[in-house]
Amino acid sequence: MSDKIYNVLFLCTGNSARSILGEAVMNKLGAGRFKAWSAGSQPKGEVHPMALSVLEGMGYDTTGMYSKSWSEFSKPGSPEFDFIFTVCDSAAGETCPVWIGHPMTAHWGIEDPAAVEGEGQRDAFLQALRYLTNRISLFLTLPHSSIDEMAMKQKLKEIGKAEGASTGASA
């Protein structure tokens, strides 16, 4: 078994909700094998309070989480990513930076829980967290050190179509 720690980046336009959830889940479930970050093409500047509330309520570490631009990861000394997952349809359609190391990419779009206002918002965030947890759990079962690139790409695409896939992800 490989001792390699894989670097993962979750992208969304605002980097305030879905990508933050993905970062937290991957860092908890993949601890010791994966290190995750999140970023956005047009970051909102703050993490959505409900994202933090839901994560903290479920026992996830939110220390140091903040809304940031993907340009932070193009600076010298930035991590070289092995996998990059877009979790919102608009980010999937944007022209992304050229990433060092040519990471494997996939679109794991889910609906934006921050778009739900009022009473149902907590449930929307809990549902988004569940969908991302399911995808990440499936991803963690893959034989990362021994699977060939074409098979990995197919598996990542299939995971993106799992329950809760947004319209853009299920196409």
mmCIF file of C-alpha atoms in Angstrom:
data_model
loop_
_atom_site.group_PDB
_atom_site.id
_atom_site.type_symbol
_atom_site.label_atom_id
_atom_site.label_comp_id
_atom_site.label_asym_id
_atom_site.label_seq_id
_atom_site.Cartn_x
_atom_site.Cartn_y
_atom_site.Cartn_z
ATOM 1 C CA MET A 1 0.000 0.000 0.000
ATOM 2 C CA SER A 2 1.212 3.473 -0.858
ATOM 3 C CA ASP A 3 2.111 5.994 1.834
ATOM 4 C CA LYS A 4 1.325 8.846 -0.556
ATOM 5 C CA ILE A 5 -0.993 11.533 0.751
ATOM 6 C CA TYR A 6 -3.244 12.689 -2.072
ATOM 7 C CA ASN A 7 -4.097 16.393 -2.345
ATOM 8 C CA VAL A 8 -7.694 17.233 -3.229
ATOM 9 C CA LEU A 9 -9.278 20.568 -4.141
ATOM 10 C CA PHE A 10 -13.029 21.220 -4.061
ATOM 11 C CA LEU A 11 -14.146 24.098 -6.294
ATOM 12 C CA CYS A 12 -17.331 26.116 -6.340
ATOM 13 C CA THR A 13 -17.998 29.627 -7.511
ATOM 14 C CA GLY A 14 -18.474 31.281 -4.105
ATOM 15 C CA ASN A 15 -16.449 28.919 -1.873
ATOM 16 C CA SER A 16 -18.913 29.487 0.952
ATOM 17 C CA ALA A 17 -20.990 26.297 1.170
ATOM 18 C CA ARG A 18 -20.601 23.123 -0.959
ATOM 19 C CA SER A 19 -16.841 23.282 -1.479
ATOM 20 C CA ILE A 20 -16.379 24.038 2.227
ATOM 21 C CA LEU A 21 -18.474 20.964 3.096
ATOM 22 C CA GLY A 22 -16.378 18.835 0.737
ATOM 23 C CA GLU A 23 -13.134 20.070 2.254
ATOM 24 C CA ALA A 24 -14.292 19.260 5.791
ATOM 25 C CA VAL A 25 -15.614 15.797 4.930
ATOM 26 C CA MET A 26 -12.530 14.762 2.948
ATOM 27 C CA ASN A 27 -10.184 15.937 5.691
ATOM 28 C CA LYS A 28 -12.103 13.913 8.291
ATOM 29 C CA LEU A 29 -12.870 10.726 6.354
ATOM 30 C CA GLY A 30 -9.614 10.711 4.401
ATOM 31 C CA ALA A 31 -7.336 11.696 7.288
ATOM 32 C CA GLY A 32 -3.864 10.264 6.836
ATOM 33 C CA ARG A 33 -4.426 9.440 3.146
ATOM 34 C CA PHE A 34 -5.934 12.673 1.777
ATOM 35 C CA LYS A 35 -5.559 16.389 2.433
ATOM 36 C CA ALA A 36 -8.311 18.656 1.125
ATOM 37 C CA TRP A 37 -8.705 22.343 0.402
ATOM 38 C CA SER A 38 -11.479 24.394 -1.163
ATOM 39 C CA ALA A 39 -11.610 27.513 -3.294
ATOM 40 C CA GLY A 40 -13.845 29.520 -5.577
ATOM 41 C CA SER A 41 -13.634 31.420 -8.834
ATOM 42 C CA GLN A 42 -15.520 34.352 -7.278
ATOM 43 C CA PRO A 43 -15.285 33.792 -3.521
ATOM 44 C CA LYS A 44 -17.940 35.397 -1.357
ATOM 45 C CA GLY A 45 -15.349 36.378 1.236
ATOM 46 C CA GLU A 46 -16.939 34.460 4.097
ATOM 47 C CA VAL A 47 -18.091 30.930 4.780
ATOM 48 C CA HIS A 48 -21.864 30.624 4.979
ATOM 49 C CA PRO A 49 -22.814 30.563 8.691
ATOM 50 C CA MET A 50 -25.110 27.557 8.163
ATOM 51 C CA ALA A 51 -22.246 25.577 6.605
ATOM 52 C CA LEU A 52 -20.178 26.162 9.731
ATOM 53 C CA SER A 53 -23.120 25.433 12.033
ATOM 54 C CA VAL A 54 -23.950 22.134 10.316
ATOM 55 C CA LEU A 55 -20.324 21.005 10.140
ATOM 56 C CA GLU A 56 -19.624 21.851 13.765
ATOM 57 C CA GLY A 57 -22.883 20.191 14.839
ATOM 58 C CA MET A 58 -21.800 16.994 13.089
ATOM 59 C CA GLY A 59 -18.347 17.022 14.695
ATOM 60 C CA TYR A 60 -16.288 18.364 11.781
ATOM 61 C CA ASP A 61 -13.314 20.615 12.388
ATOM 62 C CA THR A 62 -13.855 24.045 10.841
ATOM 63 C CA THR A 63 -10.693 25.639 12.228
ATOM 64 C CA GLY A 64 -9.056 27.889 9.665
ATOM 65 C CA MET A 65 -11.777 27.531 7.024
ATOM 66 C CA TYR A 66 -12.322 30.639 4.959
ATOM 67 C CA SER A 67 -13.669 31.645 1.561
ATOM 68 C CA LYS A 68 -10.771 32.029 -0.868
ATOM 69 C CA SER A 69 -9.986 32.365 -4.546
ATOM 70 C CA TRP A 70 -8.569 29.517 -6.537
ATOM 71 C CA SER A 71 -5.746 31.906 -7.482
ATOM 72 C CA GLU A 72 -4.294 31.260 -4.002
ATOM 73 C CA PHE A 73 -3.325 27.819 -5.260
ATOM 74 C CA SER A 74 -1.367 29.103 -8.255
ATOM 75 C CA LYS A 75 1.249 30.763 -6.070
ATOM 76 C CA PRO A 76 4.726 29.279 -5.550
ATOM 77 C CA GLY A 77 4.714 26.731 -2.752
ATOM 78 C CA SER A 78 1.043 25.847 -3.217
ATOM 79 C CA PRO A 79 0.078 22.182 -2.987
ATOM 80 C CA GLU A 80 0.136 20.145 -6.176
ATOM 81 C CA PHE A 81 -3.285 18.539 -6.536
ATOM 82 C CA ASP A 82 -3.976 14.952 -7.460
ATOM 83 C CA PHE A 83 -7.752 15.439 -7.728
ATOM 84 C CA ILE A 84 -9.977 18.466 -8.290
ATOM 85 C CA PHE A 85 -13.750 18.224 -7.906
ATOM 86 C CA THR A 86 -16.200 20.917 -8.952
ATOM 87 C CA VAL A 87 -19.310 20.788 -6.772
ATOM 88 C CA CYS A 88 -21.445 23.444 -8.452
ATOM 89 C CA ASP A 89 -22.573 23.560 -12.056
ATOM 90 C CA SER A 90 -21.394 27.117 -12.707
ATOM 91 C CA ALA A 91 -17.823 26.327 -11.590
ATOM 92 C CA ALA A 92 -17.818 23.254 -13.805
ATOM 93 C CA GLY A 93 -18.533 25.445 -16.821
ATOM 94 C CA GLU A 94 -15.892 28.054 -16.061
ATOM 95 C CA THR A 95 -12.424 28.163 -17.516
ATOM 96 C CA CYS A 96 -10.253 26.890 -14.704
ATOM 97 C CA PRO A 97 -6.595 27.700 -14.207
ATOM 98 C CA VAL A 98 -4.005 25.296 -15.536
ATOM 99 C CA TRP A 99 -3.096 23.244 -12.500
ATOM 100 C CA ILE A 100 0.444 22.066 -11.865
ATOM 101 C CA GLY A 101 0.780 18.306 -12.163
ATOM 102 C CA HIS A 102 -2.311 17.826 -14.331
ATOM 103 C CA PRO A 103 -4.663 16.548 -11.615
ATOM 104 C CA MET A 104 -7.574 14.268 -12.371
ATOM 105 C CA THR A 105 -10.819 16.256 -12.403
ATOM 106 C CA ALA A 106 -14.508 15.431 -12.089
ATOM 107 C CA HIS A 107 -17.781 17.258 -11.655
ATOM 108 C CA TRP A 108 -19.707 16.267 -8.525
ATOM 109 C CA GLY A 109 -22.397 18.925 -8.707
ATOM 110 C CA ILE A 110 -25.121 19.179 -6.114
ATOM 111 C CA GLU A 111 -27.780 21.826 -5.637
ATOM 112 C CA ASP A 112 -26.794 24.903 -3.648
ATOM 113 C CA PRO A 113 -28.072 24.657 -0.070
ATOM 114 C CA ALA A 114 -27.419 28.386 0.410
ATOM 115 C CA ALA A 115 -30.106 29.090 -2.193
ATOM 116 C CA VAL A 116 -32.693 27.787 0.274
ATOM 117 C CA GLU A 117 -33.805 30.502 2.651
ATOM 118 C CA GLY A 118 -35.738 30.359 5.876
ATOM 119 C CA GLU A 119 -36.862 27.278 7.726
ATOM 120 C CA GLY A 120 -35.630 24.664 5.246
ATOM 121 C CA GLN A 121 -32.062 25.932 5.008
ATOM 122 C CA ARG A 122 -30.562 23.696 7.726
ATOM 123 C CA ASP A 123 -32.149 20.639 6.102
ATOM 124 C CA ALA A 124 -30.761 21.700 2.710
ATOM 125 C CA PHE A 125 -27.258 21.952 4.178
ATOM 126 C CA LEU A 126 -27.632 18.593 5.939
ATOM 127 C CA GLN A 127 -28.746 17.031 2.662
ATOM 128 C CA ALA A 128 -25.804 18.561 0.768
ATOM 129 C CA LEU A 129 -23.473 17.258 3.469
ATOM 130 C CA ARG A 130 -24.986 13.772 3.129
ATOM 131 C CA TYR A 131 -24.605 13.787 -0.667
ATOM 132 C CA LEU A 132 -20.973 14.896 -0.460
ATOM 133 C CA THR A 133 -20.232 12.401 2.313
ATOM 134 C CA ASN A 134 -21.635 9.598 0.139
ATOM 135 C CA ARG A 135 -19.516 10.658 -2.858
ATOM 136 C CA ILE A 136 -16.365 11.025 -0.793
ATOM 137 C CA SER A 137 -16.973 7.661 0.887
ATOM 138 C CA LEU A 138 -17.263 6.007 -2.535
ATOM 139 C CA PHE A 139 -14.117 7.814 -3.684
ATOM 140 C CA LEU A 140 -12.165 6.628 -0.632
ATOM 141 C CA THR A 141 -12.930 2.978 -1.445
ATOM 142 C CA LEU A 142 -11.185 3.192 -4.834
ATOM 143 C CA PRO A 143 -7.741 1.565 -5.177
ATOM 144 C CA HIS A 144 -5.953 4.891 -5.751
ATOM 145 C CA SER A 145 -2.432 3.496 -6.008
ATOM 146 C CA SER A 146 -3.265 0.698 -8.452
ATOM 147 C CA ILE A 147 -6.162 1.817 -10.682
ATOM 148 C CA ASP A 148 -5.311 2.996 -14.193
ATOM 149 C CA GLU A 149 -6.133 6.551 -15.259
ATOM 150 C CA MET A 150 -8.969 5.686 -17.638
ATOM 151 C CA ALA A 151 -10.728 3.506 -15.072
ATOM 152 C CA MET A 152 -10.284 6.177 -12.396
ATOM 153 C CA LYS A 153 -11.794 8.854 -14.649
ATOM 154 C CA GLN A 154 -14.809 6.625 -15.295
ATOM 155 C CA LYS A 155 -15.279 5.902 -11.585
ATOM 156 C CA LEU A 156 -15.045 9.615 -10.714
ATOM 157 C CA LYS A 157 -17.674 10.411 -13.345
ATOM 158 C CA GLU A 158 -19.975 7.692 -11.986
ATOM 159 C CA ILE A 159 -19.585 9.012 -8.438
ATOM 160 C CA GLY A 160 -20.613 12.461 -9.684
ATOM 161 C CA LYS A 161 -23.907 10.999 -10.889
ATOM 162 C CA ALA A 162 -24.768 9.507 -7.492
ATOM 163 C CA GLU A 163 -27.904 10.425 -5.564
ATOM 164 C CA GLY A 164 -28.414 14.169 -5.318
ATOM 165 C CA ALA A 165 -26.587 15.043 -8.529
ATOM 166 C CA SER A 166 -27.503 18.472 -9.869
ATOM 167 C CA THR A 167 -28.875 18.839 -13.377
ATOM 168 C CA GLY A 168 -25.424 19.678 -14.750
ATOM 169 C CA ALA A 169 -23.801 16.717 -12.989
ATOM 170 C CA SER A 170 -26.257 14.122 -14.220
ATOM 171 C CA ALA A 171 -25.862 15.023 -17.902
#
